[in-house]
PDB file of C-alpha atoms in Angstrom:
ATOM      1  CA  UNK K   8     114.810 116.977  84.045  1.00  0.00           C
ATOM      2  CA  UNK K   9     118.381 116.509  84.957  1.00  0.00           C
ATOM      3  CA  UNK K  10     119.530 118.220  81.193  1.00  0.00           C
ATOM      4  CA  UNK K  11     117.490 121.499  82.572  1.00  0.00           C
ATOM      5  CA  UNK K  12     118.870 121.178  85.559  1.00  0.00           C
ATOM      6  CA  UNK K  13     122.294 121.288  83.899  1.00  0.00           C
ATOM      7  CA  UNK K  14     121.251 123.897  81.932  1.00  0.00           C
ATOM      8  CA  UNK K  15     120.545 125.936  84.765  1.00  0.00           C
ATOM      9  CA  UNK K  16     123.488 125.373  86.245  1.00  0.00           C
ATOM     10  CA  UNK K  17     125.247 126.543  83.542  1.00  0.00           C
ATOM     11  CA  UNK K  18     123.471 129.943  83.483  1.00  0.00           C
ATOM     12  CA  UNK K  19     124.203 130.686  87.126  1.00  0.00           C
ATOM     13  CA  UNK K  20     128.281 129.485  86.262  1.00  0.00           C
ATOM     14  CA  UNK K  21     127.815 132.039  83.369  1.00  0.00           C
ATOM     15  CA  UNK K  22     126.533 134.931  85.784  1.00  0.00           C
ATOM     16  CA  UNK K  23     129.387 133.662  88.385  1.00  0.00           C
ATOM     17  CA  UNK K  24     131.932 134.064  86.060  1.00  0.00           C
ATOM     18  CA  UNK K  25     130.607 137.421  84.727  1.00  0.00           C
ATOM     19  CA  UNK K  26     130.232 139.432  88.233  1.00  0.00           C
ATOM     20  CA  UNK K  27     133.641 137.814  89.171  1.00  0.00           C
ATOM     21  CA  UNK K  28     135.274 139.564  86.242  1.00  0.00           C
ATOM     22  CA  UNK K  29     133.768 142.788  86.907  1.00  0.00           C
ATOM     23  CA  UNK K  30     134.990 142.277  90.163  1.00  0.00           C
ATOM     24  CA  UNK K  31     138.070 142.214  89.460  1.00  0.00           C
ATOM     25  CA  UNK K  32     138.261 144.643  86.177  1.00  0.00           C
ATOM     26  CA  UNK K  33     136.446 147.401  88.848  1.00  0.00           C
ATOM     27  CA  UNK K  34     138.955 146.446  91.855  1.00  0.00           C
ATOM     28  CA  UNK K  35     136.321 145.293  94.285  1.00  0.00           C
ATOM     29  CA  UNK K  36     136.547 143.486  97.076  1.00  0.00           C
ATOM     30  CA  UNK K  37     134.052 141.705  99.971  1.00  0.00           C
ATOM     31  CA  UNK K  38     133.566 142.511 103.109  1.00  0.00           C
ATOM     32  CA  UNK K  39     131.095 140.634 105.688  1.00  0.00           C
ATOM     33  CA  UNK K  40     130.129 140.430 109.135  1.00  0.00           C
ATOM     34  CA  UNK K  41     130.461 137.711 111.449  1.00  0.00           C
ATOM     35  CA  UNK K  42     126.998 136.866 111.573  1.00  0.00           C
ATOM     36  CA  UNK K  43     127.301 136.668 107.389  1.00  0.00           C
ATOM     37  CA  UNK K  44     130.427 134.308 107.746  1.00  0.00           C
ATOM     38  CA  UNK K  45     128.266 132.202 110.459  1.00  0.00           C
ATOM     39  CA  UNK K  46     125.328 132.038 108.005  1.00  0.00           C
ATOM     40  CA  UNK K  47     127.539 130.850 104.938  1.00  0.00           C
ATOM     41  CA  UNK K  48     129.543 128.540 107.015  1.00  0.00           C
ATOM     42  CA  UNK K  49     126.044 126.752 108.675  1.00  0.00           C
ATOM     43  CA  UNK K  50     125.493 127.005 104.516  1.00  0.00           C
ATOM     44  CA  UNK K  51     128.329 124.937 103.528  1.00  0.00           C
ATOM     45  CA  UNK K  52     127.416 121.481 106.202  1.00  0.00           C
ATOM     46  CA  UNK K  53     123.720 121.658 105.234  1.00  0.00           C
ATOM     47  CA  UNK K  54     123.718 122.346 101.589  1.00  0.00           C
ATOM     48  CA  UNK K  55     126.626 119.445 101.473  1.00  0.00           C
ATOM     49  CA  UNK K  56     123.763 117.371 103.789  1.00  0.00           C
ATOM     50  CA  UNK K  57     121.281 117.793 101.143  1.00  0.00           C
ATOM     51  CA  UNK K  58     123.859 116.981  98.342  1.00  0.00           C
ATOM     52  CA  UNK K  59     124.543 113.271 100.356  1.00  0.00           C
ATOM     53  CA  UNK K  60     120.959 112.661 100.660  1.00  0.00           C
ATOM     54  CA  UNK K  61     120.169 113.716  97.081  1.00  0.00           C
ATOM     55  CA  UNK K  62     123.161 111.849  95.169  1.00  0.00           C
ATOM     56  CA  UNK K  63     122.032 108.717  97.729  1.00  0.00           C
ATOM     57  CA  UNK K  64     118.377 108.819  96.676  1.00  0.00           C
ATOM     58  CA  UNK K  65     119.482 109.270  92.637  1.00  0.00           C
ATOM     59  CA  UNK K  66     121.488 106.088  93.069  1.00  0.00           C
ATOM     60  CA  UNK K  67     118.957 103.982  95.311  1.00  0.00           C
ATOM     61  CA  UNK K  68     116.026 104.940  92.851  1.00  0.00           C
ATOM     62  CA  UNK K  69     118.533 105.031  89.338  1.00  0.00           C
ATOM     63  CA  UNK K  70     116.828 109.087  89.194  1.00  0.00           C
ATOM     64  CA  UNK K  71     119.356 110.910  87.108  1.00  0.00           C
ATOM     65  CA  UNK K  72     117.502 114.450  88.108  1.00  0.00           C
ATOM     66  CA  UNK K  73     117.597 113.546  91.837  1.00  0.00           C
ATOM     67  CA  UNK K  74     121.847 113.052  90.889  1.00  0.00           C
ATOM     68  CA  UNK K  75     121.786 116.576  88.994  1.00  0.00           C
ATOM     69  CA  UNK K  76     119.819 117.983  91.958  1.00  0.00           C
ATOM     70  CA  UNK K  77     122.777 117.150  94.558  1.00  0.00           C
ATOM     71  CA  UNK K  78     125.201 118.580  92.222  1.00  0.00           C
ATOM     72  CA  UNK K  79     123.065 121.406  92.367  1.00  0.00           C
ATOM     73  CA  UNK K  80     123.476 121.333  96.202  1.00  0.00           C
ATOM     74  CA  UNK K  81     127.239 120.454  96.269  1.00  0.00           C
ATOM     75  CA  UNK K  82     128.146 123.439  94.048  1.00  0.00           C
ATOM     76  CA  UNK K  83     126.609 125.517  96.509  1.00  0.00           C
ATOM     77  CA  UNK K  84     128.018 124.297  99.402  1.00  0.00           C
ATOM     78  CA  UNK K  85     131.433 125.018  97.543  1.00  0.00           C
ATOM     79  CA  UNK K  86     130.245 128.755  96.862  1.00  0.00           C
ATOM     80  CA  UNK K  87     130.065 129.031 100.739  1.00  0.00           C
ATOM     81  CA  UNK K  88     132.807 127.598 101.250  1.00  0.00           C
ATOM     82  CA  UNK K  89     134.689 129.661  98.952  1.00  0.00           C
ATOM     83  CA  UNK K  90     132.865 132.878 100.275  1.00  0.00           C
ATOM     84  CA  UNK K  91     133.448 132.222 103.725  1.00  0.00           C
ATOM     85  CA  UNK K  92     137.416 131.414 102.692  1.00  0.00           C
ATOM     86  CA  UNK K  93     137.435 135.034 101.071  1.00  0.00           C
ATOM     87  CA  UNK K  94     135.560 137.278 103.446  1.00  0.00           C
ATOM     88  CA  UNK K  95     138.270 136.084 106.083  1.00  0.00           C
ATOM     89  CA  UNK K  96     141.235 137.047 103.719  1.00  0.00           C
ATOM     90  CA  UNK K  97     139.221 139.181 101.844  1.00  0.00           C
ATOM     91  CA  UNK K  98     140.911 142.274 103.937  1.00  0.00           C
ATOM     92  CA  UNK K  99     144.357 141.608 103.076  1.00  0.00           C
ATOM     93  CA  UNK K 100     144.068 140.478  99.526  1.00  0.00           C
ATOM     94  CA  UNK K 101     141.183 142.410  97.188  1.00  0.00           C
ATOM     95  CA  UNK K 102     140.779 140.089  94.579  1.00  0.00           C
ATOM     96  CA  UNK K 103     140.626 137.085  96.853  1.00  0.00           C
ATOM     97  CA  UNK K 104     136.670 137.327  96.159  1.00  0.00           C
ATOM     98  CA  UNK K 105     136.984 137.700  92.223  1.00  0.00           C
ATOM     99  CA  UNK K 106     139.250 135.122  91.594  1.00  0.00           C
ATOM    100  CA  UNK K 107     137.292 132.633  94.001  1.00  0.00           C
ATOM    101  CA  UNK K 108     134.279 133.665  91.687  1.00  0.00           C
ATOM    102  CA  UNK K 109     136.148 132.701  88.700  1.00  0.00           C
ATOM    103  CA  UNK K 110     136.837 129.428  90.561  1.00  0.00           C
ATOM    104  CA  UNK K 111     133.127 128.643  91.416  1.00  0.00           C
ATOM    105  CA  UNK K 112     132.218 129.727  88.059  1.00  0.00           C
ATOM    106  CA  UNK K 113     134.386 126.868  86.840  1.00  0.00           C
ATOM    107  CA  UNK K 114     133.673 124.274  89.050  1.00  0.00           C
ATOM    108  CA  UNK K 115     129.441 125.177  88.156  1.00  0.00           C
ATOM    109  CA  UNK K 116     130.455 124.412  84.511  1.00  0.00           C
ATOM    110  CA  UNK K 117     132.075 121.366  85.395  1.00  0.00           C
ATOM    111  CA  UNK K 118     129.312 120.178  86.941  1.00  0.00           C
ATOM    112  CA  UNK K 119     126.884 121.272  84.551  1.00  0.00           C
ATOM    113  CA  UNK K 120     128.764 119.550  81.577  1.00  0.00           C
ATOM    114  CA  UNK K 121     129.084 116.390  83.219  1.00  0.00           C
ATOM    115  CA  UNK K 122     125.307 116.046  84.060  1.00  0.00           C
ATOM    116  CA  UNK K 123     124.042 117.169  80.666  1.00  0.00           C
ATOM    117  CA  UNK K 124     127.200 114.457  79.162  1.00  0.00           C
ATOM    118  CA  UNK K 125     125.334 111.628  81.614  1.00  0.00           C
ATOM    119  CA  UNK K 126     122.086 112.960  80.716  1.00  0.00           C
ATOM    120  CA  UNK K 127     122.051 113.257  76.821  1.00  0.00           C
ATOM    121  CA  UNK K 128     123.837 109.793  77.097  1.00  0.00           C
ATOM    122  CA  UNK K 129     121.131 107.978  78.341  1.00  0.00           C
ATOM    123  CA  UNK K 130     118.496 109.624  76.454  1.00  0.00           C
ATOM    124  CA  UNK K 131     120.475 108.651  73.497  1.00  0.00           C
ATOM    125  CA  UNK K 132     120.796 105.060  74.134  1.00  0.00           C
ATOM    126  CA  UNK K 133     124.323 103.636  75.928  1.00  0.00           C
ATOM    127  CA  UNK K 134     125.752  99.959  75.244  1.00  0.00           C
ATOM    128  CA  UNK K 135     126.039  97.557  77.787  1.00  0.00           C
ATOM    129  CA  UNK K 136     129.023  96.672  79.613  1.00  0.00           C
ATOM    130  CA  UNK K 137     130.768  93.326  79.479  1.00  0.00           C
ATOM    131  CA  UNK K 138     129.301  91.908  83.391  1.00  0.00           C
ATOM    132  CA  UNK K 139     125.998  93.126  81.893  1.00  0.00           C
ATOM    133  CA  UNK K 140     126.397  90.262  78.348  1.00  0.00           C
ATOM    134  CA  UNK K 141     127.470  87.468  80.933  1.00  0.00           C
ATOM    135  CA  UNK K 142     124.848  88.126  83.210  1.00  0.00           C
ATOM    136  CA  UNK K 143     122.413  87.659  80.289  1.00  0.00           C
ATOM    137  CA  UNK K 144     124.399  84.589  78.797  1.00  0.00           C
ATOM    138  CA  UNK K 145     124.424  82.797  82.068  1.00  0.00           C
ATOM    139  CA  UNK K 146     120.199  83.614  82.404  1.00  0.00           C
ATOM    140  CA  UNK K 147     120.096  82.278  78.783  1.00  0.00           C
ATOM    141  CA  UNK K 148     122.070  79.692  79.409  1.00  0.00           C
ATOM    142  CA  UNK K 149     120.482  78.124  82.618  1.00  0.00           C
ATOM    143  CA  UNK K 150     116.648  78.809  81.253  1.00  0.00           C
ATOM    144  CA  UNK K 151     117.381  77.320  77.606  1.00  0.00           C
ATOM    145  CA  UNK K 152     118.957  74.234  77.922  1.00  0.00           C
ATOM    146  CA  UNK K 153     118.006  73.119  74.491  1.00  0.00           C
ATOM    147  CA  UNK K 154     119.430  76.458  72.723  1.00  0.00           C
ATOM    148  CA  UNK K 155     123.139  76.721  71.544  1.00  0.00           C
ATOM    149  CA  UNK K 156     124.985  79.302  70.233  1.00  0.00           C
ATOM    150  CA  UNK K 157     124.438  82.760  71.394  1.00  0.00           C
ATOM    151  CA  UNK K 158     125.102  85.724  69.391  1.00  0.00           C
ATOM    152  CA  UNK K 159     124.361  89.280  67.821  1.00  0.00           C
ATOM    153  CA  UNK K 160     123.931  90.872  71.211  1.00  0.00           C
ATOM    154  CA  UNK K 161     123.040  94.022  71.303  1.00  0.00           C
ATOM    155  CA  UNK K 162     121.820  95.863  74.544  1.00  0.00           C
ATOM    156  CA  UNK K 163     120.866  99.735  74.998  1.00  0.00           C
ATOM    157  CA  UNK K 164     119.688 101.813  77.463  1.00  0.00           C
ATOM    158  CA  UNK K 165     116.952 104.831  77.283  1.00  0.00           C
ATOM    159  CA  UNK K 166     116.770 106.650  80.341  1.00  0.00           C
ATOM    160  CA  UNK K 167     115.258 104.257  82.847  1.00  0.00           C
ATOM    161  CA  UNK K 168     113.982 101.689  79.378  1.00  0.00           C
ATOM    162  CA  UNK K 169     116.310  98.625  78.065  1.00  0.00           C
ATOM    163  CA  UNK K 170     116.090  96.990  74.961  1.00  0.00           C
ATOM    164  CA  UNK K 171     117.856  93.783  74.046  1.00  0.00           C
ATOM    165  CA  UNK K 172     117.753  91.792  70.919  1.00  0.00           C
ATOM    166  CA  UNK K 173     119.611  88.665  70.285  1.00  0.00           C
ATOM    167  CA  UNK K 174     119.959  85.687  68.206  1.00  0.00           C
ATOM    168  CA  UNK K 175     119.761  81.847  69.422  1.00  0.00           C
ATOM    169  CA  UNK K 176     120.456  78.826  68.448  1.00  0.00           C
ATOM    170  CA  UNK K 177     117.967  75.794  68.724  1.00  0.00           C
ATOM    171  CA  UNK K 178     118.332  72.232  66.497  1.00  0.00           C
ATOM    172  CA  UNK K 179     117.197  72.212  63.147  1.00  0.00           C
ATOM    173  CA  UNK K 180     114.752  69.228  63.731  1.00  0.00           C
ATOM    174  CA  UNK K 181     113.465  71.351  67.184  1.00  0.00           C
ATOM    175  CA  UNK K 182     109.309  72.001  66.070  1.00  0.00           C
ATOM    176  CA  UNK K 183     109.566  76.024  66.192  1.00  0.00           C
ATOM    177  CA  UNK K 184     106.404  75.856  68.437  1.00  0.00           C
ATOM    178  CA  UNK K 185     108.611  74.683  70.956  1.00  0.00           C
ATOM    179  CA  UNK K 186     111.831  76.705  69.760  1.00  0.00           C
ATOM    180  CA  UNK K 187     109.222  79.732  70.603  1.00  0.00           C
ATOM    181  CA  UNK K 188     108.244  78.316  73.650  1.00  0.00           C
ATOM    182  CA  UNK K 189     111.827  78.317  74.704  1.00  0.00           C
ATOM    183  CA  UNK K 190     112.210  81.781  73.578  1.00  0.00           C
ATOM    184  CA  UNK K 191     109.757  83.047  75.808  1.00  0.00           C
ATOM    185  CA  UNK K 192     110.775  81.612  78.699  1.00  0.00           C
ATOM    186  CA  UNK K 193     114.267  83.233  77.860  1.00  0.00           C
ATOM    187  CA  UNK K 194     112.322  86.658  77.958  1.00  0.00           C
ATOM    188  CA  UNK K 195     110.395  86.540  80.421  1.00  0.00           C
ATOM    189  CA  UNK K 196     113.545  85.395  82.651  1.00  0.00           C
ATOM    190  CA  UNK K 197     115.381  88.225  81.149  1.00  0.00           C
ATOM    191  CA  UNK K 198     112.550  90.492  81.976  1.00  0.00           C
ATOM    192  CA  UNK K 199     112.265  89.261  85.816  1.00  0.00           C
ATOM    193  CA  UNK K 200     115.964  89.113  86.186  1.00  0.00           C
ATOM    194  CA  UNK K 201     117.549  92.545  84.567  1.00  0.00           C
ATOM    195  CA  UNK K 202     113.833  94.549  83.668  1.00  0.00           C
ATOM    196  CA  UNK K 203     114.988  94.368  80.002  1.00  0.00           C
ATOM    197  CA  UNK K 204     112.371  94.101  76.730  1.00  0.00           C
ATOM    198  CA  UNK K 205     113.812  91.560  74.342  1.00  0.00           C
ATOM    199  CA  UNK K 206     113.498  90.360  71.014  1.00  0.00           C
ATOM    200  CA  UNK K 207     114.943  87.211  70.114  1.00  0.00           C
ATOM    201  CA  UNK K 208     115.603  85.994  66.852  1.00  0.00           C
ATOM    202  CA  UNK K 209     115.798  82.003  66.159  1.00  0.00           C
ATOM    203  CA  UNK K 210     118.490  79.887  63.353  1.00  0.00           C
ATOM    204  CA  UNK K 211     119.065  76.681  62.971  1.00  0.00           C
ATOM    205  CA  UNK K 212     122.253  75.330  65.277  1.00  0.00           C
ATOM    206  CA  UNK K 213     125.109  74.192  62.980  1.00  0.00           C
ATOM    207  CA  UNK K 214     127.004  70.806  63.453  1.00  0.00           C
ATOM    208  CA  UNK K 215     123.901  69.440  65.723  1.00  0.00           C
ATOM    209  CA  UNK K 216     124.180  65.967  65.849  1.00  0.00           C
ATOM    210  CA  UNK K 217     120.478  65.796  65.720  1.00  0.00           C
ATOM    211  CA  UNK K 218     120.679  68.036  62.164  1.00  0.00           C
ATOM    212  CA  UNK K 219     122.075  65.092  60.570  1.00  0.00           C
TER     213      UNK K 219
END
């Protein structure tokens, strides 16, 4: 959802930019009436209210379309904004209106490459950040006491879907009924904890005194 609504938004930039240049190549200006500018200004605080409440809700719910959607918002506030900035100079200056056109135009692409970047990320698969590896070393760590050595980390993202797979360390004289045992725990704590699916794989700790 959020890629087509980046790819929307990059249509209406496209048709932005185009009418602004034949603005400007014909020599036209814009001229409005009060009542327009009043309309377009009332335009700018309520399509920025919607963009708040939007980009808050994407956030609180992790909704990458509900994000897109108050960047849809945002850029038109700033084509109000921008229209209501050129119908008042708009009289003195011709191509005040075409060259704020080229301006919205640009921002619209802006915004439209950054949400399809964010969106085509995810979808992709992103690595995890370094807080994210000690948050899941510490949860290993205090639900496998008996485990050692953690490595071979590897943690990516899909969208709203996480998969991590690691390997872990238990003693070589551990039963691996109760290696798995332990190994289970460690997922379903991992599961509770950060809502990730893992797969762990077990070896043999090395230099255990209870090896020898």
């Amino acid at each position: 959802a959020a890629i087509v609504i980046g790819t929307l938004l990059a249509v209406v930039g496209a048709g932005f930019l185009q009418e602004s240049i034949r603005r400007l190549i014909h020599f036209q200006s814009a001229t409005f009436s009060t009542f327009a500018i009043a309309v377009f200004l009332s335009s700018v605080f309520l399509k920025e209210a919607l963009a708040q409440f939007s980009m808050w809700a994407g956030r609180k719910v992790h909704s990458m379309a509900l994000m897109a959607d108050g960047w849809h918002h945002r850029s038109d506030a700033i084509a109000s904004a921008l229209i209501v900035a050129g119908a008042i100079v708009g009289g003195r200056l011709w191509w005040i209106d075409g060259t704020l056109g080229i301006g919205v135009s640009l921002l619209i692409f802006y915004a439209a490459f950054d949400i399809i970047r964010s969106a085509t990320s995810a979808s992709l698969g992103e690595a995890h950040s370094t807080d994210m590896e000690q948050r899941i070393r510490d949860i290993v760590a205090a639900t496998a006491a008996d485990a050692g050595d953690i490595h071979h980390l590897h943690l990516h993202r899909y969208g709203n879907h996480a998969e991590l797979t690691l390997h872990l360390c238990f003693p070589p004289r551990m039963k691996i009924e109760d290696a798995h045992t332990i190994s289970a725990r460690v997922k379903y704590a991992l599961k509770d904890a950060l809502g990730v699916e893992t797969t762990i794989h077990l070896e043999p700790m090395k230099n255990s005194p209870r090896s020898k």
